Short mmCIF file of C-alpha atoms in Angstrom, two decimals:
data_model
loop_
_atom_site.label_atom_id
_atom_site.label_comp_id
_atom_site.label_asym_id
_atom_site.label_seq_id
_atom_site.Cartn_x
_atom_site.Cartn_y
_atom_site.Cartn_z
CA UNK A 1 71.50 119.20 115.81
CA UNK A 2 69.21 116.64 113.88
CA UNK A 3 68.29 116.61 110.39
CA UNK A 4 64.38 118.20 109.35
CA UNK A 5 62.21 115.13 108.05
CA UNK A 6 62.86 114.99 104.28
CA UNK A 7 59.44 116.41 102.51
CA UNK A 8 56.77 115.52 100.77
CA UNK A 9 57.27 116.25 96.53
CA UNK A 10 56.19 115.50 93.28
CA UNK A 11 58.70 113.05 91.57
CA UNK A 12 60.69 114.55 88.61
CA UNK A 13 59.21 118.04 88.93
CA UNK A 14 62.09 121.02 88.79
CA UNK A 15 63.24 124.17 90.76
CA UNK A 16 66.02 126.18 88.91
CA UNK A 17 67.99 128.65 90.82
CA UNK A 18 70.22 131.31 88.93
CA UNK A 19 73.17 133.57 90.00
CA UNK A 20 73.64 136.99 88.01
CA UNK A 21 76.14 139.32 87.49
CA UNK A 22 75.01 143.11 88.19
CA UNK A 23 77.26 145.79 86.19
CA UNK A 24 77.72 149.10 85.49
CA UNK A 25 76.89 150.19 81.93
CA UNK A 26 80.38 152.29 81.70
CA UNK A 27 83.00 149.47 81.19
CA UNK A 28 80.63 146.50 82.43
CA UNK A 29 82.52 146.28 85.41
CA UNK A 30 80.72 144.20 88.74
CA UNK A 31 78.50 147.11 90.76
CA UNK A 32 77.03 146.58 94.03
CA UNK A 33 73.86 147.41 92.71
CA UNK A 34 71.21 144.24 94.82
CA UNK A 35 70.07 146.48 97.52
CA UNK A 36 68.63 148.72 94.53
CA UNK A 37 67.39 146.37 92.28
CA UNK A 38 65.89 144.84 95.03
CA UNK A 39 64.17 148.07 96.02
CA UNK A 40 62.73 148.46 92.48
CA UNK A 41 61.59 145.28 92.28
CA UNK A 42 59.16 145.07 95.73
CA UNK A 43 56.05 144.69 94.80
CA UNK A 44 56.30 143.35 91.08
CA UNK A 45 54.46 139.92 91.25
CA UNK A 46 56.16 137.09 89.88
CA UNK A 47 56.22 133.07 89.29
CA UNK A 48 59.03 132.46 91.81
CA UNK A 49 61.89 135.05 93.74
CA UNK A 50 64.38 137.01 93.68
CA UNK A 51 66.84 137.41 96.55
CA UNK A 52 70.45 138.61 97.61
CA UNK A 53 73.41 136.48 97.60
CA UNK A 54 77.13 136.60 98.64
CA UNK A 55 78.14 139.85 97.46
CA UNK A 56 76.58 143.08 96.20
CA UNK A 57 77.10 142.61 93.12
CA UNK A 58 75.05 139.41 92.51
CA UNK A 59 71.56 138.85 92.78
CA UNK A 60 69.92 135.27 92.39
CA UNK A 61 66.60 134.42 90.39
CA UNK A 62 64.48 131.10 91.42
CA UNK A 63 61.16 129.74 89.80
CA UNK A 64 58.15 127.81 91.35
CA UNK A 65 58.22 124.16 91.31
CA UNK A 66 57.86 122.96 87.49
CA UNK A 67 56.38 120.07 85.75
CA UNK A 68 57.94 120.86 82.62
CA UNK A 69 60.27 122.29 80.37
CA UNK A 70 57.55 124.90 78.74
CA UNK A 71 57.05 125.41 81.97
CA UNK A 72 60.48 126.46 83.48
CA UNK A 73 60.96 128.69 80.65
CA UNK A 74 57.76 130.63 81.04
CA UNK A 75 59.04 131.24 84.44
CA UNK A 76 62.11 132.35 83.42
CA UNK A 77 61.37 134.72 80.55
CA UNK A 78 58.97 136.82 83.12
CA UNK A 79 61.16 137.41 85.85
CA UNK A 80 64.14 137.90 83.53
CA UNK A 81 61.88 140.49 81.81
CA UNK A 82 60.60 141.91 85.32
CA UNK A 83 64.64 141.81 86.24
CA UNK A 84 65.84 143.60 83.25
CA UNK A 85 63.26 146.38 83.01
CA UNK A 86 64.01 147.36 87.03
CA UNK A 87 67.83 147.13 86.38
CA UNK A 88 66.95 149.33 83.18
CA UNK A 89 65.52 152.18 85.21
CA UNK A 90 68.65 152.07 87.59
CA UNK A 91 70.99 151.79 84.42
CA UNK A 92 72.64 148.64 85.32
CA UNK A 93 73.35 145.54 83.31
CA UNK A 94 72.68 142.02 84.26
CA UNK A 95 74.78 139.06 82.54
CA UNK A 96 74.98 135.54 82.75
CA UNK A 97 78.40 133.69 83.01
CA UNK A 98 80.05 131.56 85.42
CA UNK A 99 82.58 134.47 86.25
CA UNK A 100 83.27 138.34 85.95
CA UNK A 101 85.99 138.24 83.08
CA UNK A 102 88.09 141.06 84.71
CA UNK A 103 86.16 142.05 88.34
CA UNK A 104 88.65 142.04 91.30
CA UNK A 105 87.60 140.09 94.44
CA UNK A 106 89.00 142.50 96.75
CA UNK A 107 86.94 145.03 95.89
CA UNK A 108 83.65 143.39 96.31
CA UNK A 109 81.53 143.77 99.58
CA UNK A 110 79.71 141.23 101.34
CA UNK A 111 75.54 141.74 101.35
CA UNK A 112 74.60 142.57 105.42
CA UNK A 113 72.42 139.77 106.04
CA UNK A 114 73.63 137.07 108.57
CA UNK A 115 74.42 133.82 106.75
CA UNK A 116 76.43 135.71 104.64
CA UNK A 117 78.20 137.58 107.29
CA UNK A 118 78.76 134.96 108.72
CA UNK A 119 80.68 132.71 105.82
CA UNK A 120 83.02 135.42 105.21
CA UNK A 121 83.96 135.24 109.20
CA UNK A 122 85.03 131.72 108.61
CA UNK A 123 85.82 131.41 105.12
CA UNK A 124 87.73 135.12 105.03
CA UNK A 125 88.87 136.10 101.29
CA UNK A 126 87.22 132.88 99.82
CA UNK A 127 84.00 134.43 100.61
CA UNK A 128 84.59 137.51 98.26
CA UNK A 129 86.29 135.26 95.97
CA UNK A 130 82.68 132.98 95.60
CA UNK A 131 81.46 136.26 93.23
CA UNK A 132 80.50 133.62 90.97
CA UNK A 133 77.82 132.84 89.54
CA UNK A 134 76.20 129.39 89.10
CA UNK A 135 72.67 127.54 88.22
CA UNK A 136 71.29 124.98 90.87
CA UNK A 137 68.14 122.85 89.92
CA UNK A 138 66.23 120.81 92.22
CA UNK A 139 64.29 117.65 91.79
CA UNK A 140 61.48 116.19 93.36
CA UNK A 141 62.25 113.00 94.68
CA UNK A 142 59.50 110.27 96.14
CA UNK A 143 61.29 109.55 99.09
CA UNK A 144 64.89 110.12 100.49
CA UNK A 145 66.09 106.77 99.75
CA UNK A 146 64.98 107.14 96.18
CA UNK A 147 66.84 110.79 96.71
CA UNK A 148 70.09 109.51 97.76
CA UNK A 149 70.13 106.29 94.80
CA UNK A 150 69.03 109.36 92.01
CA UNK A 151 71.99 111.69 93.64
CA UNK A 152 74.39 108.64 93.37
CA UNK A 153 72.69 108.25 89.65
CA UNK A 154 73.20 111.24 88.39
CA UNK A 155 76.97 111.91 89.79
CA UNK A 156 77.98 109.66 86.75
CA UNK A 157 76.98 112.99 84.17
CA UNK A 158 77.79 115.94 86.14
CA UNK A 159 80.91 115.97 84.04
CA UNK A 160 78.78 115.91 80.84
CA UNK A 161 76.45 118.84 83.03
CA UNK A 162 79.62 120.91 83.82
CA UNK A 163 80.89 120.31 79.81
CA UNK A 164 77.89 121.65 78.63
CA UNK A 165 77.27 124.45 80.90
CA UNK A 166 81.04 125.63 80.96
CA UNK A 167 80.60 129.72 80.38
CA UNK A 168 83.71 131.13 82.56
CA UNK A 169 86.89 130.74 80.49
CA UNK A 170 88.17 134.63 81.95
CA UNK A 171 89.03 135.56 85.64
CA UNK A 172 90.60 139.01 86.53
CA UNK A 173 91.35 139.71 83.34
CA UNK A 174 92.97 136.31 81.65
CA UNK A 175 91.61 133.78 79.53
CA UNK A 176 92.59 130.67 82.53
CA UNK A 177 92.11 128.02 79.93
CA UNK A 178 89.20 126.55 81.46
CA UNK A 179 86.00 126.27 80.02
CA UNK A 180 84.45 126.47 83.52
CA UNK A 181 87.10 127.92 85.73
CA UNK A 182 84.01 128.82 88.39
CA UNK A 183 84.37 125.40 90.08
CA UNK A 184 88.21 125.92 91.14
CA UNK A 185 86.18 129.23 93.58
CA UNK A 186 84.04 126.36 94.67
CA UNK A 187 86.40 123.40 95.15
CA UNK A 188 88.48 125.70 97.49
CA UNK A 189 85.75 124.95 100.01
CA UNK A 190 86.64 122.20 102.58
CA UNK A 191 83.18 120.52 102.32
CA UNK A 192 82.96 120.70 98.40
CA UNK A 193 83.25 117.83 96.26
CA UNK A 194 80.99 114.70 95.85
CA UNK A 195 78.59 113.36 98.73
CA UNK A 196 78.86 110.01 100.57
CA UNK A 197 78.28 106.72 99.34
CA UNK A 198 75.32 105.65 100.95
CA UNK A 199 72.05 104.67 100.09
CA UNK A 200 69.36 104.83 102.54
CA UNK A 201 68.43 108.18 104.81
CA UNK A 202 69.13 105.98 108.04
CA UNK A 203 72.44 105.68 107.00
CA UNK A 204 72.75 109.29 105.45
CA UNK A 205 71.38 110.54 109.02
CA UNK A 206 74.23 108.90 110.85
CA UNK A 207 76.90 110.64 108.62
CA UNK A 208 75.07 113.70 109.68
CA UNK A 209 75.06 112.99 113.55
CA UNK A 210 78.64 112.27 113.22
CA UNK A 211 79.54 115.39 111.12
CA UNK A 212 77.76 117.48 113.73
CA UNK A 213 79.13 116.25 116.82
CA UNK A 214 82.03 117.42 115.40
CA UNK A 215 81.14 120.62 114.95
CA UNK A 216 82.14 121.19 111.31
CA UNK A 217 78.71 121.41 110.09
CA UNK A 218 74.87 122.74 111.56
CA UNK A 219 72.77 121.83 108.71
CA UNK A 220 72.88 121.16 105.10
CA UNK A 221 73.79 124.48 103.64
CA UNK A 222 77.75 123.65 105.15
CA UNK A 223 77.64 121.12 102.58
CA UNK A 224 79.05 122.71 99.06
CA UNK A 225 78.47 119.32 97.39
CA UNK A 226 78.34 118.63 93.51
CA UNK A 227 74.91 117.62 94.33
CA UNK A 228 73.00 117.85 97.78
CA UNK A 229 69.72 116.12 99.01
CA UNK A 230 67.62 119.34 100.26
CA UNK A 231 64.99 117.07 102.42
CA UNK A 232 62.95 120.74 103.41
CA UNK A 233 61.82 120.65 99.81
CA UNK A 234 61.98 116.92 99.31
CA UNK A 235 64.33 117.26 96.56
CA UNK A 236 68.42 116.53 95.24
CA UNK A 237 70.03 119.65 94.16
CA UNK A 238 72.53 120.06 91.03
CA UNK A 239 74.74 122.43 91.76
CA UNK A 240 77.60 122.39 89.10
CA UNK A 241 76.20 124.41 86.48
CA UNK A 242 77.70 127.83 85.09
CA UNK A 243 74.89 130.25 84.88
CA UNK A 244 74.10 130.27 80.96
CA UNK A 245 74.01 133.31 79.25
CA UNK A 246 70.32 132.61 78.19
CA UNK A 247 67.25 131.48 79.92
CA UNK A 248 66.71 129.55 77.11
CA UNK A 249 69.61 127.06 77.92
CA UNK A 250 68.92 126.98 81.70
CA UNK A 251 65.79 125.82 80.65
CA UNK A 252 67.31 123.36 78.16
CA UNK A 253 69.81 121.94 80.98
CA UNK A 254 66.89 121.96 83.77
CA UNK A 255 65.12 119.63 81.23
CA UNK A 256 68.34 118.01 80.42
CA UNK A 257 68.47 116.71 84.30
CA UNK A 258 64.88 116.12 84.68
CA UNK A 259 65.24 113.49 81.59
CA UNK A 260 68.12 112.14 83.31
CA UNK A 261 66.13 111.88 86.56
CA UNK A 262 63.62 109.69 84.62
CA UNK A 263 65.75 107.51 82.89
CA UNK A 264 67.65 106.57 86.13
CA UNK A 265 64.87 105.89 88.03
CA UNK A 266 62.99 104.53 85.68
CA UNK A 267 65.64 102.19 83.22
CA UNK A 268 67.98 101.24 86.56
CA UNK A 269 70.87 101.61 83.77
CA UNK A 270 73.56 100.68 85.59
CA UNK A 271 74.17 99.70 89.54
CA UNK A 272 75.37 101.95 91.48
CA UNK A 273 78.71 101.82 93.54
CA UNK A 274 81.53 102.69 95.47
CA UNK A 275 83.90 102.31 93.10
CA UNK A 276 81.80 104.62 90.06
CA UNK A 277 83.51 107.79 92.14
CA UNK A 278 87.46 106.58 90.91
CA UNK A 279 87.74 108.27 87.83
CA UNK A 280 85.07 111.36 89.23
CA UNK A 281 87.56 113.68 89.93
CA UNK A 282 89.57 112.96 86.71
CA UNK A 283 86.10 113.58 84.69
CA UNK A 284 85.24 116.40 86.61
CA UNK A 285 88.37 117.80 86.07
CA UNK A 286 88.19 117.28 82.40
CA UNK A 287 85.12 118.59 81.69
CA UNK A 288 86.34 121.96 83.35
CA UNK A 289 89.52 121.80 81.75
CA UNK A 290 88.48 120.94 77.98
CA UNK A 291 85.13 121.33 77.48
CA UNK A 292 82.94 118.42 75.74
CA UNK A 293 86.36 117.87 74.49
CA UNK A 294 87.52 116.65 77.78
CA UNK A 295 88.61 112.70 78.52
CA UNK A 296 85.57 110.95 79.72
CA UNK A 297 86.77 107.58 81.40
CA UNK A 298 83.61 105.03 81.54
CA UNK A 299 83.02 104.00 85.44
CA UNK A 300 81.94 100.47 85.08
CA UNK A 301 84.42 99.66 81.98
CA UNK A 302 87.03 102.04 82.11
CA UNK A 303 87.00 102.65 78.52
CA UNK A 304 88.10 106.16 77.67
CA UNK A 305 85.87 108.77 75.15
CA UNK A 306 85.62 112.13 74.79
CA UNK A 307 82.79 113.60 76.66
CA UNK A 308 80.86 114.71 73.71
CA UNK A 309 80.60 110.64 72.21
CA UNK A 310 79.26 110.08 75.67
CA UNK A 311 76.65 112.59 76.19
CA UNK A 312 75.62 111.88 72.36
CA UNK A 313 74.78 108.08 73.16
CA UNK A 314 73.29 108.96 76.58
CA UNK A 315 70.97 111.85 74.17
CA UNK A 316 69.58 109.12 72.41
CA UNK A 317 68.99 106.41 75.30
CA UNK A 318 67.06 110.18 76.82
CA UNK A 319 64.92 110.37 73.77
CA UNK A 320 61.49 108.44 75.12
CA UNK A 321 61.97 109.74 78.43
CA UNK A 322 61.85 113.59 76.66
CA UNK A 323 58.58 112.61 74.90
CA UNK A 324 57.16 111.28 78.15
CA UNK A 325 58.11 114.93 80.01
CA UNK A 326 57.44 116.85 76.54
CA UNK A 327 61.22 117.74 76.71
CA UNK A 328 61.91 117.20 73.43
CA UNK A 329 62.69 121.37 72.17
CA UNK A 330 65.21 120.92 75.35
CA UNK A 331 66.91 117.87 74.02
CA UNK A 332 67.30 119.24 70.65
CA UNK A 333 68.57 123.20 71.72
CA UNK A 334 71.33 120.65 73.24
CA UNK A 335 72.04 118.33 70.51
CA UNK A 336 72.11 122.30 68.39
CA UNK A 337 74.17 123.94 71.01
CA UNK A 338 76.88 120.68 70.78
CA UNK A 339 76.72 121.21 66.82
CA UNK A 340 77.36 124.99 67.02
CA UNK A 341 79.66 125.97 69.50
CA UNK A 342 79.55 122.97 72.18
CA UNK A 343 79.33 126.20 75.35
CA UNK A 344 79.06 129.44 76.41
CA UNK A 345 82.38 129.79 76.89
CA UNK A 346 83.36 128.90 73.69
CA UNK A 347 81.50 131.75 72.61
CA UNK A 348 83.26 134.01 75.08
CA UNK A 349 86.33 133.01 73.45
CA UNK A 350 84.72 133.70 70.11
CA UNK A 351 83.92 137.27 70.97
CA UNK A 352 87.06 138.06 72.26
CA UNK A 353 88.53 136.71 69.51
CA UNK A 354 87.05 138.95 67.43
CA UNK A 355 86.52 142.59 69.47
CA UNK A 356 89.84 142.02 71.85
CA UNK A 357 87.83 143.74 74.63
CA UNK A 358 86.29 142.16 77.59
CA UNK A 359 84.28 145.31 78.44
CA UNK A 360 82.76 144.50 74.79
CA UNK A 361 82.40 140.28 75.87
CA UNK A 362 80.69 141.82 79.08
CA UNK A 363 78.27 144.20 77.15
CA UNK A 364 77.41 141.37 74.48
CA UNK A 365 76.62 139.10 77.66
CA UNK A 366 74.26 141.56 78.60
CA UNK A 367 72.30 141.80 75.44
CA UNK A 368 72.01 138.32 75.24
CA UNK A 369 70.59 137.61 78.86
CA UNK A 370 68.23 140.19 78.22
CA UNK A 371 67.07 138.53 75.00
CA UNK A 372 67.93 141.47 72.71
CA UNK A 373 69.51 141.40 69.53
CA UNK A 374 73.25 142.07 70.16
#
């Protein structure tokens, strides 16, 4: 089975993709409640889609292709709006957050649509256990060579991305002492992890030829990759993310990456390797683990910092590339968010702190994805 030609885009412009949580407004537990809301919604127009995904109790959200920041938002706000108001009418809830605090796997039921049936054939409970809940965003890439170099790029911060997104410190019921415990779901996956070193989409099709003559893989959705080139949009998609509790920091981290996009492609600042993926597994765990608090260990020197010194220097090398994409209002909601509370889910832990109810975490979640005073 060959690869489809990778596509014509606009460098730099954004897709963002997020998962959501559908509850019951009784004790906020998960509800298998897509096939409704996606009955209500027929018919509403709107910048982008909205579509199943693995379970019944998640539905996903996706914009348009972006230029911008002001853009993505705008985007965002309507079909969260057009979202809540249908979910409204059916009495459901709809939350951000990387996972349920307290749902139970077992009980969830897989949507009837093929694909779907069809991973939980081969991946059997791991498929009900992927009831998380994530943000992808894609970016337009020139060409797939320039594709694969940004992907390579960019693997350096998706520690930093995961740090900053983290917002799924509770599974089934207890605090795991993550601040993204989402990605252990996701790692469980036998094609998860980081893609291949190579650099050119010759050399990226031969890994594919050989990974399909084995059998293991039909086409680029087997992948479960950190980040994945998508070459029927022309684009590399991030796929670490938590799904934030606002639309206003998805936007802010969509933005975020674009910048990051620029700078890499633009600046060159450092060569890529091989050897930059040693420590990636060590970061990445760190950044799930602690937080922006986690151990960041520097590819090229090997000099350890935490990964909040690191994403603070790499803000400011951002800053003309914001200007240039009028990403500046992203840049600072980060530099505010690391100030305040660093991530969601030190928030979570905030709440909790404070109510000792998850129902009452779950409920809060809810206001604040709708963008209602809690």
């Amino acid at each position: 089975m060959s690869l489809e030609a990778f596509a014509t885009s606009r460098p730099l412009t954004m897709g963002v993709e997020l998962e959501l949580q559908i509850v019951n407004r009784h004790d906020y537990d998960l509800m298998p409640g897509s096939k409704d809301l996606l009955r209500v919604m027929e018919g509403v127009a709107l910048p982008g889609d909205v579509t199943p995904e693995i379970t019944d109790s998640m539905i996903e959200l996706c914009t348009n292709v972006c230029d911008s920041y002001d853009q993505v938002l705008e985007q965002l706000t309507i079909t969260r709006d057009a979202l809540v108001r249908s979910a409204d009418k059916l009495n459901l809830g709809l939350s951000g957050g990387g996972t349920h605090p307290y749902q139970h796997w077992s009980k969830q039921r897989i949507f009837d649509k093929p694909r779907f049936q069809e991973i939980s054939g081969l991946y059997g409970y791991l498929s009900k256990q992927f009831t998380v809940f994530g943000q992808h965003v894609h970016i337009g890439c020139e060409g797939p060579d320039q594709a694969l170099r940004l992907l390579h790029g960019l693997s350096r911060y998706i520690p930093h991305l995961i740090a900053l997104s983290a917002s799924s410190p509770y599974v089934q019921g207890n605090d795991t002492g993550f601040h993204s415990a989402r990605l252990n779901s996701v790692f469980a996956f036998p094609l998860s992890g980081r893609a291949p070193f190579v650099l050119t989409w010759d050399d990226f099709l031969i890994y594919f030829e050989k990974m399909t003559r084995t059998g293991v893989v039909r086409s680029m959705k087997d992948f479960y990759w950190d980040i994945r080139p998508k070459p029927e949009y022309g684009t590399i998609e991030v796929r670490v993310l938590d799904t934030p509790l606002t639309i206003e920091k998805a936007s802010a981290l969509a933005a975020l990456i674009q910048c990051l996009a620029r700078w890499i492609s633009h600046d060159r600042p450092f060569e890529l390797a091989e050897d930059d993926y040693l420590p990636y597994t060590f970061n990445r765990f760190q950044a799930c683990r602690f937080g922006l608090d986690g151990t960041f260990v520097d590819p090229k020197s090997g000099e350890h910092r935490s990964l909040r010194e690191d994403l603070n220097v790499t803000l400011h090398a951002l800053e003309p590339h914001a200007v240039a994409l009028r990403a500046e209002p992203a840049l600072r909601y980060i530099r505010e968010e690391m100030r305040w509370q660093g991530n969601d889910a030190t928030w979570a832990r905030g709440v909790f702190e404070k109510e000792q109810l998850l129902n009452e975490l779950v409920r809060q979640q809810c206001e604040r994805w709708a963008g209602r005073p809690i």
